[in-house]
Amino acid sequence: MNQLARFLLLLALLISTKTRVVAALRDPLDRPNFVLFFVDDLGYGDLGFTGHPTTSTPNIDRLAWNGKTLTTWYSGCALCSCSRAALMTGRQYPRTGIRQVLGTVDDLGLPLEEVTIAEQLKKVNYTTGIVGKWHLGQRLAYLPGNQGFDYYLGIPYSDDMGNGKQTSCPGNKAEDPTEPVQEHLKGKPIPPPDGDYAAWYLPLLYQEHNKTRIIEQPLDLTKLAQKYNRFATKFIEDNKDEPFFLYFPFNHVHTTSGNNDKWDTMPNRQFASCELKNRTKRGAFGDALAEVDWMIGNVYETLQRLGLEENTMILWTSDNGPATPRRFDAGSYGIFSGEYAGYPWTGKASTWEGGIRMPAFAHWKGQIQPFSRSSQTISSMDVFPTFSHLAGVPLPSGIVLDGRDMADILLQENGQSRHDFLFFYGFCNGHWPRTGVTAVRHGPYKAHFCTSPGLGAGHESMTVHYNKYPLLFNVEEDPSETFPICDGNTLPENDPDARAAIERILRAYAMEKATFEYGKIPPLPPGPGEGKGHYGVCCNRSTNCSCESLWDDNFQSRLFTVGSEEHHARYHEYLGEENHMKRAT
Amino acid sequence: MNQLARFLLLLALLISTKTRVVAALRDPLDRPNFVLFFVDDLGYGDLGFTGHPTTSTPNIDRLAWNGKTLTTWYSGCALCSCSRAALMTGRQYPRTGIRQVLGTVDDLGLPLEEVTIAEQLKKVNYTTGIVGKWHLGQRLAYLPGNQGFDYYLGIPYSDDMGNGKQTSCPGNKAEDPTEPVQEHLKGKPIPPPDGDYAAWYLPLLYQEHNKTRIIEQPLDLTKLAQKYNRFATKFIEDNKDEPFFLYFPFNHVHTTSGNNDKWDTMPNRQFASCELKNRTKRGAFGDALAEVDWMIGNVYETLQRLGLEENTMILWTSDNGPATPRRFDAGSYGIFSGEYAGYPWTGKASTWEGGIRMPAFAHWKGQIQPFSRSSQTISSMDVFPTFSHLAGVPLPSGIVLDGRDMADILLQENGQSRHDFLFFYGFCNGHWPRTGVTAVRHGPYKAHFCTSPGLGAGHESMTVHYNKYPLLFNVEEDPSETFPICDGNTLPENDPDARAAIERILRAYAMEKATFEYGKIPPLPPGPGEGKGHYGVCCNRSTNCSCESLWDDNFQSRLFTVGSEEHHARYHEYLGEENHMKRAT
């Protein structure tokens, strides 16, 4: 480039930068917006940026590349509800009392005493929204509206926990994903669980300042993405001038199949909009993932359009590994194959790397170095303290927080992990529900105290306890957990580093076991309309929980209550002001 | 950006573009330069851009991102020599007669009748250079200088086929990689193979217009990368004004260990320069890979510095999958784990995806779309016809070419593969050496006719022949080959597409078997100084092939001969003009 060109370029850049600064009204570091994407059951291996050969995730890849890829991100749990409990609270899930997957008619939920990220951010006046799968309780009192979120649209649990509306895509030879389940139900009517018809049909809920409406039941899965997309982009548009937190836990790419299929034998199923069906090389799973990618692209395009990129930190990850028994439709843990196990069920529900090691990245234009990578150990429990720090909210006092601030890792070139020992609670220990420390990450090492297959295999017979020494891998050198350094019986003779690490690990493990406090979920008395057989989400019990859709693309009828104003008043009375106050401290 | 800024920016760009065009003297499409990187034994999973969590490959990643990632690239063979035979000739390796790994004292090599890529490009006056591992014959007549390459620097075979110089890195606690082998030899002297001491010590060869010198024997592996780097950058500098072809088959990241280790029991070893040892999280393998990355970064920096980016197409891939028995030091096949096998030896020497499915990308500034991806089926045999096409050289007549032109895939958005059936020749069939079709790729399907473990396990007992139907996977949906669509015994009942594909595959397989012609390597009479026990590369037989280094950083003493001018004259006489002519057609 010659002198003149260089001068003109400089001049142009100067002027354009100046224009830009004037346009950006908020200091990027002053209570930045947070967008937290949380895909369901997506393993490490299924993205373009993590090396999958045939999936199509251009929007996700572009965000990952233009941010910092976080290659050692562990979920707080290998199952849906508990991983969300850990994410929302920054605490090991057994502390919260959420120790299993919540069903559709459970009376349990994340205790209201727990402080969620949303409640943290409300303290400094963020507007908070959630779109997608909540799965921390479907009772009114446990829904997001009562856990710090101003707005919610979504299925309150997993997309396989009920049937969608029977639809088909015109001109598309692929079956509707819900159809075979419907056929199955037609042939062999099965009594709804606990006699509650609420569990038959998937509901789509909307909440606004804790007023709640059931928008659709059963919902149409082939149109869900459009609705989520509409909610997310509108939420950003409506709140563009003030700090917001958008939590987007997708229902995709959890397999769908209704309540009554037999694990391992049902055809594997996914869902996507008609426009996307059979459009990828990766089958129904690929279509569903492409739909996630489409939604993410739309959210980012909205941020760009509104000039919010520099004011918004995006975090992207998944809740747990793939449900491998669902074969093609479960996705892939990629390199985290846990080969030493000798069984293929090293994904969801196991604490092999495949069950808990998640794809992840952070993106924040102007703050996070593009094309950067960190392999520092991070837990999804770290989101709570990190968002708190960046938003300038003090951490809640009087509770044990297991997450650690990861802001250094995100914002600096060589930020270090604050997890000396990161314990993984799994499902093969003696407690009931069988929750206990099954593994721990310490430096480059991963130590297993108990291994068992994830979903889909005989847990009892394949469970191995390591009572003398842990089963030890160097997962920095051997991420596939193929070659153990210690097999659990004999210390590694020629490896003093590993021997010393095992000693430290055993001490830390003993301390963790001795001091850990398992939480209990305090019983919440039945609210209005609730009670045995009536804890599920049901639009109308007289029609077996099947109603016409109330969806309104423009959210014109946004203020509504369940049933009536009177019902809503009773509901608030039931929750009590005191409860609210307690949670807000 | 406001109007004025936009105008100035446009003006600046216009001026700078114009300056640029004047600077680029050659039309980018007129005989572009080719740089072909070929890593040794590197599996799919070990790069940043393919999702490895802890390796450090920033230069490779950046090139991959700024080019087109080729996610369905198959090697021509799962072993060193034969994969190189396929790459160099564009033909299935059994056609060339190279059907196994060549040793250090073999009298065999790639037949001179075969046309190599280098010989093709010489027809349109490319300058051709190779740096690294040749492995298609170590006899003078078979070396690169006689196969179309103007310049060569490298070890003519694998880095484990002899011992390096005993060196140690000051201030570095890591042992020198060659040391234990030396100790071993000291303790128990083992007779050199075939009585030829040439195999004891790794040689470093230099060739210039088919004049040859042994630069070092034994060579110093801790300084090899610097020498390769020097050669590669100087080659580009010297030939910047005319079309060149630089073939860079790295000796890294093949494990090192001398001749006499026992597979599976030796400590696993890699090599890297002292500066790089213990600098990565991925152990010795990571250090070696980081050194590859360093060399690639230097080559690209040289191309940039000389303004050759737009005139140079870079292809990057590997020869075969990881040597999994070498544990941590073998690298990883990543998602291509071949889980159905039930054994971990699905890498090198097997035709499971892990053995033949390679990481790959193409980069060509201005011609290849940055951040693009293709999952079209490509073989390394395609390089020959593709380079020929782009350089404007007609394909040789009278020979069967198995490779297909992939220029469309590289240069266009939706270029299609020309491999309807891509056959994989492996090592578990009946012929001796046991070479035959073991698998085939057809559309999304991979069909196995015979499966067996790669290196390091009992082949015979674990070999499975599929004589009725092939073992069939949809590797687009199931790249880990975990869930077979057909187990070899029963056709898939509910999958008419797969059934039809199996029929087509069986017909094509029968045709391939009926028409394929296995090549034989015509015997080449002993040349000067050659003969039984004297086919190896030896600087001086009277010192058991150990000599002082003649390395000269500036290549000042570039014209030399083996032994004497007289020797060299005899060598040319022995090769014969006729032979040269034949090969050049």
PDB file of N, CA and C in Angstrom, chain A residues 264-325:
ATOM      1  N   ASP A 264     -33.658 -47.651  23.922  1.00  0.00           N
ATOM      2  CA  ASP A 264     -32.805 -48.620  23.222  1.00  0.00           C
ATOM      3  C   ASP A 264     -33.504 -49.304  22.053  1.00  0.00           C
ATOM      4  N   THR A 265     -34.830 -49.329  22.054  1.00  0.00           N
ATOM      5  CA  THR A 265     -35.482 -50.077  20.986  1.00  0.00           C
ATOM      6  C   THR A 265     -36.297 -49.170  20.072  1.00  0.00           C
ATOM      7  N   MET A 266     -36.698 -48.012  20.564  1.00  0.00           N
ATOM      8  CA  MET A 266     -37.500 -47.105  19.736  1.00  0.00           C
ATOM      9  C   MET A 266     -36.660 -46.552  18.599  1.00  0.00           C
ATOM     10  N   PRO A 267     -37.304 -46.247  17.455  1.00  0.00           N
ATOM     11  CA  PRO A 267     -36.563 -45.502  16.430  1.00  0.00           C
ATOM     12  C   PRO A 267     -36.104 -44.191  17.061  1.00  0.00           C
ATOM     13  N   ASN A 268     -34.976 -43.723  16.645  1.00  0.00           N
ATOM     14  CA  ASN A 268     -34.426 -42.516  17.233  1.00  0.00           C
ATOM     15  C   ASN A 268     -35.024 -41.301  16.572  1.00  0.00           C
ATOM     16  N   ARG A 269     -35.289 -40.303  17.354  1.00  0.00           N
ATOM     17  CA  ARG A 269     -36.055 -39.183  16.828  1.00  0.00           C
ATOM     18  C   ARG A 269     -35.480 -37.845  17.279  1.00  0.00           C
ATOM     19  N   GLN A 270     -35.635 -36.898  16.403  1.00  0.00           N
ATOM     20  CA  GLN A 270     -35.278 -35.521  16.672  1.00  0.00           C
ATOM     21  C   GLN A 270     -36.390 -34.668  16.086  1.00  0.00           C
ATOM     22  N   PHE A 271     -36.333 -33.359  16.322  1.00  0.00           N
ATOM     23  CA  PHE A 271     -37.331 -32.515  15.676  1.00  0.00           C
ATOM     24  C   PHE A 271     -36.672 -31.269  15.098  1.00  0.00           C
ATOM     25  N   ALA A 272     -37.287 -30.759  14.065  1.00  0.00           N
ATOM     26  CA  ALA A 272     -36.842 -29.504  13.460  1.00  0.00           C
ATOM     27  C   ALA A 272     -38.006 -28.965  12.645  1.00  0.00           C
ATOM     28  N   SER A 273     -37.915 -27.725  12.260  1.00  0.00           N
ATOM     29  CA  SER A 273     -38.950 -27.127  11.427  1.00  0.00           C
ATOM     30  C   SER A 273     -38.978 -27.805  10.057  1.00  0.00           C
ATOM     31  N   CYS A 274     -40.121 -27.742   9.415  1.00  0.00           N
ATOM     32  CA  CYS A 274     -40.251 -28.388   8.105  1.00  0.00           C
ATOM     33  C   CYS A 274     -39.179 -27.893   7.135  1.00  0.00           C
ATOM     34  N   GLU A 275     -38.869 -26.599   7.218  1.00  0.00           N
ATOM     35  CA  GLU A 275     -37.889 -26.019   6.293  1.00  0.00           C
ATOM     36  C   GLU A 275     -36.536 -26.706   6.414  1.00  0.00           C
ATOM     37  N   LEU A 276     -36.239 -27.251   7.580  1.00  0.00           N
ATOM     38  CA  LEU A 276     -34.893 -27.776   7.814  1.00  0.00           C
ATOM     39  C   LEU A 276     -34.803 -29.285   7.716  1.00  0.00           C
ATOM     40  N   LYS A 277     -35.943 -29.939   7.602  1.00  0.00           N
ATOM     41  CA  LYS A 277     -35.897 -31.399   7.605  1.00  0.00           C
ATOM     42  C   LYS A 277     -35.185 -31.952   6.375  1.00  0.00           C
ATOM     43  N   ASN A 278     -34.351 -32.954   6.602  1.00  0.00           N
ATOM     44  CA  ASN A 278     -33.598 -33.599   5.516  1.00  0.00           C
ATOM     45  C   ASN A 278     -32.744 -32.622   4.729  1.00  0.00           C
ATOM     46  N   ARG A 279     -32.274 -31.594   5.408  1.00  0.00           N
ATOM     47  CA  ARG A 279     -31.446 -30.608   4.719  1.00  0.00           C
ATOM     48  C   ARG A 279     -29.958 -30.787   5.051  1.00  0.00           C
ATOM     49  N   THR A 280     -29.631 -31.673   5.970  1.00  0.00           N
ATOM     50  CA  THR A 280     -28.226 -31.838   6.358  1.00  0.00           C
ATOM     51  C   THR A 280     -27.779 -33.273   6.082  1.00  0.00           C
ATOM     52  N   LYS A 281     -26.474 -33.471   6.154  1.00  0.00           N
ATOM     53  CA  LYS A 281     -25.904 -34.803   5.933  1.00  0.00           C
ATOM     54  C   LYS A 281     -25.904 -35.648   7.190  1.00  0.00           C
ATOM     55  N   ARG A 282     -26.300 -35.035   8.280  1.00  0.00           N
ATOM     56  CA  ARG A 282     -26.123 -35.688   9.571  1.00  0.00           C
ATOM     57  C   ARG A 282     -27.440 -36.236  10.084  1.00  0.00           C
ATOM     58  N   GLY A 283     -28.431 -36.417   9.171  1.00  0.00           N
ATOM     59  CA  GLY A 283     -29.704 -37.013   9.559  1.00  0.00           C
ATOM     60  C   GLY A 283     -30.550 -36.074  10.395  1.00  0.00           C
ATOM     61  N   ALA A 284     -31.530 -36.660  11.112  1.00  0.00           N
ATOM     62  CA  ALA A 284     -32.474 -35.869  11.907  1.00  0.00           C
ATOM     63  C   ALA A 284     -31.738 -35.077  12.988  1.00  0.00           C
ATOM     64  N   PHE A 285     -30.684 -35.668  13.540  1.00  0.00           N
ATOM     65  CA  PHE A 285     -29.891 -34.943  14.534  1.00  0.00           C
ATOM     66  C   PHE A 285     -29.279 -33.692  13.923  1.00  0.00           C
ATOM     67  N   GLY A 286     -28.741 -33.865  12.726  1.00  0.00           N
ATOM     68  CA  GLY A 286     -28.117 -32.728  12.045  1.00  0.00           C
ATOM     69  C   GLY A 286     -29.120 -31.630  11.749  1.00  0.00           C
ATOM     70  N   ASP A 287     -30.345 -32.027  11.391  1.00  0.00           N
ATOM     71  CA  ASP A 287     -31.387 -31.034  11.130  1.00  0.00           C
ATOM     72  C   ASP A 287     -31.684 -30.233  12.410  1.00  0.00           C
ATOM     73  N   ALA A 288     -31.805 -30.957  13.521  1.00  0.00           N
ATOM     74  CA  ALA A 288     -32.105 -30.287  14.796  1.00  0.00           C
ATOM     75  C   ALA A 288     -30.966 -29.337  15.178  1.00  0.00           C
ATOM     76  N   LEU A 289     -29.737 -29.804  14.983  1.00  0.00           N
ATOM     77  CA  LEU A 289     -28.591 -28.962  15.338  1.00  0.00           C
ATOM     78  C   LEU A 289     -28.510 -27.752  14.413  1.00  0.00           C
ATOM     79  N   ALA A 290     -28.841 -27.958  13.147  1.00  0.00           N
ATOM     80  CA  ALA A 290     -28.856 -26.837  12.208  1.00  0.00           C
ATOM     81  C   ALA A 290     -29.893 -25.803  12.645  1.00  0.00           C
ATOM     82  N   GLU A 291     -30.973 -26.295  13.266  1.00  0.00           N
ATOM     83  CA  GLU A 291     -31.987 -25.347  13.739  1.00  0.00           C
ATOM     84  C   GLU A 291     -31.475 -24.535  14.940  1.00  0.00           C
ATOM     85  N   VAL A 292     -30.733 -25.198  15.809  1.00  0.00           N
ATOM     86  CA  VAL A 292     -30.076 -24.462  16.902  1.00  0.00           C
ATOM     87  C   VAL A 292     -29.176 -23.383  16.303  1.00  0.00           C
ATOM     88  N   ASP A 293     -28.416 -23.792  15.312  1.00  0.00           N
ATOM     89  CA  ASP A 293     -27.496 -22.856  14.671  1.00  0.00           C
ATOM     90  C   ASP A 293     -28.245 -21.671  14.064  1.00  0.00           C
ATOM     91  N   TRP A 294     -29.394 -21.967  13.485  1.00  0.00           N
ATOM     92  CA  TRP A 294     -30.214 -20.909  12.889  1.00  0.00           C
ATOM     93  C   TRP A 294     -30.676 -19.912  13.952  1.00  0.00           C
ATOM     94  N   MET A 295     -31.134 -20.436  15.080  1.00  0.00           N
ATOM     95  CA  MET A 295     -31.596 -19.544  16.156  1.00  0.00           C
ATOM     96  C   MET A 295     -30.456 -18.682  16.676  1.00  0.00           C
ATOM     97  N   ILE A 296     -29.306 -19.295  16.838  1.00  0.00           N
ATOM     98  CA  ILE A 296     -28.149 -18.554  17.352  1.00  0.00           C
ATOM     99  C   ILE A 296     -27.728 -17.472  16.356  1.00  0.00           C
ATOM    100  N   GLY A 297     -27.777 -17.821  15.082  1.00  0.00           N
ATOM    101  CA  GLY A 297     -27.472 -16.825  14.059  1.00  0.00           C
ATOM    102  C   GLY A 297     -28.409 -15.630  14.134  1.00  0.00           C
ATOM    103  N   ASN A 298     -29.681 -15.922  14.381  1.00  0.00           N
ATOM    104  CA  ASN A 298     -30.658 -14.833  14.481  1.00  0.00           C
ATOM    105  C   ASN A 298     -30.412 -13.947  15.691  1.00  0.00           C
ATOM    106  N   VAL A 299     -30.093 -14.567  16.805  1.00  0.00           N
ATOM    107  CA  VAL A 299     -29.828 -13.780  18.017  1.00  0.00           C
ATOM    108  C   VAL A 299     -28.622 -12.879  17.771  1.00  0.00           C
ATOM    109  N   TYR A 300     -27.582 -13.457  17.166  1.00  0.00           N
ATOM    110  CA  TYR A 300     -26.383 -12.636  16.966  1.00  0.00           C
ATOM    111  C   TYR A 300     -26.640 -11.519  15.957  1.00  0.00           C
ATOM    112  N   GLU A 301     -27.406 -11.844  14.941  1.00  0.00           N
ATOM    113  CA  GLU A 301     -27.730 -10.824  13.941  1.00  0.00           C
ATOM    114  C   GLU A 301     -28.494  -9.671  14.610  1.00  0.00           C
ATOM    115  N   THR A 302     -29.352 -10.019  15.563  1.00  0.00           N
ATOM    116  CA  THR A 302     -30.101  -8.983  16.285  1.00  0.00           C
ATOM    117  C   THR A 302     -29.157  -8.111  17.116  1.00  0.00           C
ATOM    118  N   LEU A 303     -28.217  -8.747  17.798  1.00  0.00           N
ATOM    119  CA  LEU A 303     -27.236  -7.987  18.587  1.00  0.00           C
ATOM    120  C   LEU A 303     -26.438  -7.048  17.683  1.00  0.00           C
ATOM    121  N   GLN A 304     -26.046  -7.567  16.522  1.00  0.00           N
ATOM    122  CA  GLN A 304     -25.286  -6.745  15.572  1.00  0.00           C
ATOM    123  C   GLN A 304     -26.108  -5.571  15.087  1.00  0.00           C
ATOM    124  N   ARG A 305     -27.333  -5.877  14.701  1.00  0.00           N
ATOM    125  CA  ARG A 305     -28.218  -4.856  14.139  1.00  0.00           C
ATOM    126  C   ARG A 305     -28.448  -3.708  15.127  1.00  0.00           C
ATOM    127  N   LEU A 306     -28.510  -4.068  16.416  1.00  0.00           N
ATOM    128  CA  LEU A 306     -28.774  -3.054  17.434  1.00  0.00           C
ATOM    129  C   LEU A 306     -27.481  -2.467  18.002  1.00  0.00           C
ATOM    130  N   GLY A 307     -26.351  -2.859  17.424  1.00  0.00           N
ATOM    131  CA  GLY A 307     -25.071  -2.310  17.892  1.00  0.00           C
ATOM    132  C   GLY A 307     -24.697  -2.750  19.292  1.00  0.00           C
ATOM    133  N   LEU A 308     -25.108  -3.954  19.678  1.00  0.00           N
ATOM    134  CA  LEU A 308     -24.891  -4.396  21.062  1.00  0.00           C
ATOM    135  C   LEU A 308     -23.728  -5.376  21.219  1.00  0.00           C
ATOM    136  N   GLU A 309     -22.999  -5.653  20.122  1.00  0.00           N
ATOM    137  CA  GLU A 309     -21.952  -6.680  20.213  1.00  0.00           C
ATOM    138  C   GLU A 309     -20.924  -6.372  21.297  1.00  0.00           C
ATOM    139  N   GLU A 310     -20.544  -5.104  21.394  1.00  0.00           N
ATOM    140  CA  GLU A 310     -19.488  -4.768  22.347  1.00  0.00           C
ATOM    141  C   GLU A 310     -20.004  -4.667  23.771  1.00  0.00           C
ATOM    142  N   ASN A 311     -21.311  -4.659  23.923  1.00  0.00           N
ATOM    143  CA  ASN A 311     -21.905  -4.602  25.258  1.00  0.00           C
ATOM    144  C   ASN A 311     -22.411  -5.964  25.721  1.00  0.00           C
ATOM    145  N   THR A 312     -22.119  -6.997  24.947  1.00  0.00           N
ATOM    146  CA  THR A 312     -22.744  -8.293  25.229  1.00  0.00           C
ATOM    147  C   THR A 312     -21.723  -9.418  25.263  1.00  0.00           C
ATOM    148  N   MET A 313     -21.662 -10.107  26.377  1.00  0.00           N
ATOM    149  CA  MET A 313     -20.851 -11.317  26.420  1.00  0.00           C
ATOM    150  C   MET A 313     -21.746 -12.511  26.145  1.00  0.00           C
ATOM    151  N   ILE A 314     -21.299 -13.343  25.209  1.00  0.00           N
ATOM    152  CA  ILE A 314     -22.029 -14.560  24.868  1.00  0.00           C
ATOM    153  C   ILE A 314     -21.263 -15.745  25.431  1.00  0.00           C
ATOM    154  N   LEU A 315     -21.944 -16.592  26.165  1.00  0.00           N
ATOM    155  CA  LEU A 315     -21.364 -17.875  26.568  1.00  0.00           C
ATOM    156  C   LEU A 315     -22.193 -18.966  25.917  1.00  0.00           C
ATOM    157  N   TRP A 316     -21.505 -19.992  25.465  1.00  0.00           N
ATOM    158  CA  TRP A 316     -22.198 -21.046  24.741  1.00  0.00           C
ATOM    159  C   TRP A 316     -21.690 -22.397  25.225  1.00  0.00           C
ATOM    160  N   THR A 317     -22.587 -23.279  25.654  1.00  0.00           N
ATOM    161  CA  THR A 317     -22.163 -24.624  26.044  1.00  0.00           C
ATOM    162  C   THR A 317     -23.368 -25.568  26.044  1.00  0.00           C
ATOM    163  N   SER A 318     -23.204 -26.717  26.665  1.00  0.00           N
ATOM    164  CA  SER A 318     -24.257 -27.730  26.676  1.00  0.00           C
ATOM    165  C   SER A 318     -24.424 -28.251  28.099  1.00  0.00           C
ATOM    166  N   ASP A 319     -25.510 -28.972  28.343  1.00  0.00           N
ATOM    167  CA  ASP A 319     -25.796 -29.401  29.719  1.00  0.00           C
ATOM    168  C   ASP A 319     -25.135 -30.717  30.100  1.00  0.00           C
ATOM    169  N   ASN A 320     -25.002 -31.610  29.125  1.00  0.00           N
ATOM    170  CA  ASN A 320     -24.352 -32.897  29.399  1.00  0.00           C
ATOM    171  C   ASN A 320     -24.088 -33.604  28.076  1.00  0.00           C
ATOM    172  N   GLY A 321     -23.434 -34.744  28.141  1.00  0.00           N
ATOM    173  CA  GLY A 321     -23.055 -35.468  26.926  1.00  0.00           C
ATOM    174  C   GLY A 321     -24.237 -36.118  26.232  1.00  0.00           C
ATOM    175  N   PRO A 322     -23.963 -36.715  25.086  1.00  0.00           N
ATOM    176  CA  PRO A 322     -25.024 -37.305  24.268  1.00  0.00           C
ATOM    177  C   PRO A 322     -25.628 -38.551  24.904  1.00  0.00           C
ATOM    178  N   ALA A 323     -26.919 -38.753  24.641  1.00  0.00           N
ATOM    179  CA  ALA A 323     -27.624 -39.949  25.123  1.00  0.00           C
ATOM    180  C   ALA A 323     -27.320 -41.091  24.169  1.00  0.00           C
ATOM    181  N   THR A 324     -26.136 -41.653  24.301  1.00  0.00           N
ATOM    182  CA  THR A 324     -25.610 -42.600  23.312  1.00  0.00           C
ATOM    183  C   THR A 324     -26.537 -43.761  22.939  1.00  0.00           C
ATOM    184  N   PRO A 325     -27.387 -44.247  23.831  1.00  0.00           N
ATOM    185  CA  PRO A 325     -28.252 -45.352  23.384  1.00  0.00           C
ATOM    186  C   PRO A 325     -29.171 -44.942  22.245  1.00  0.00           C
TER     187      PRO A 325
END
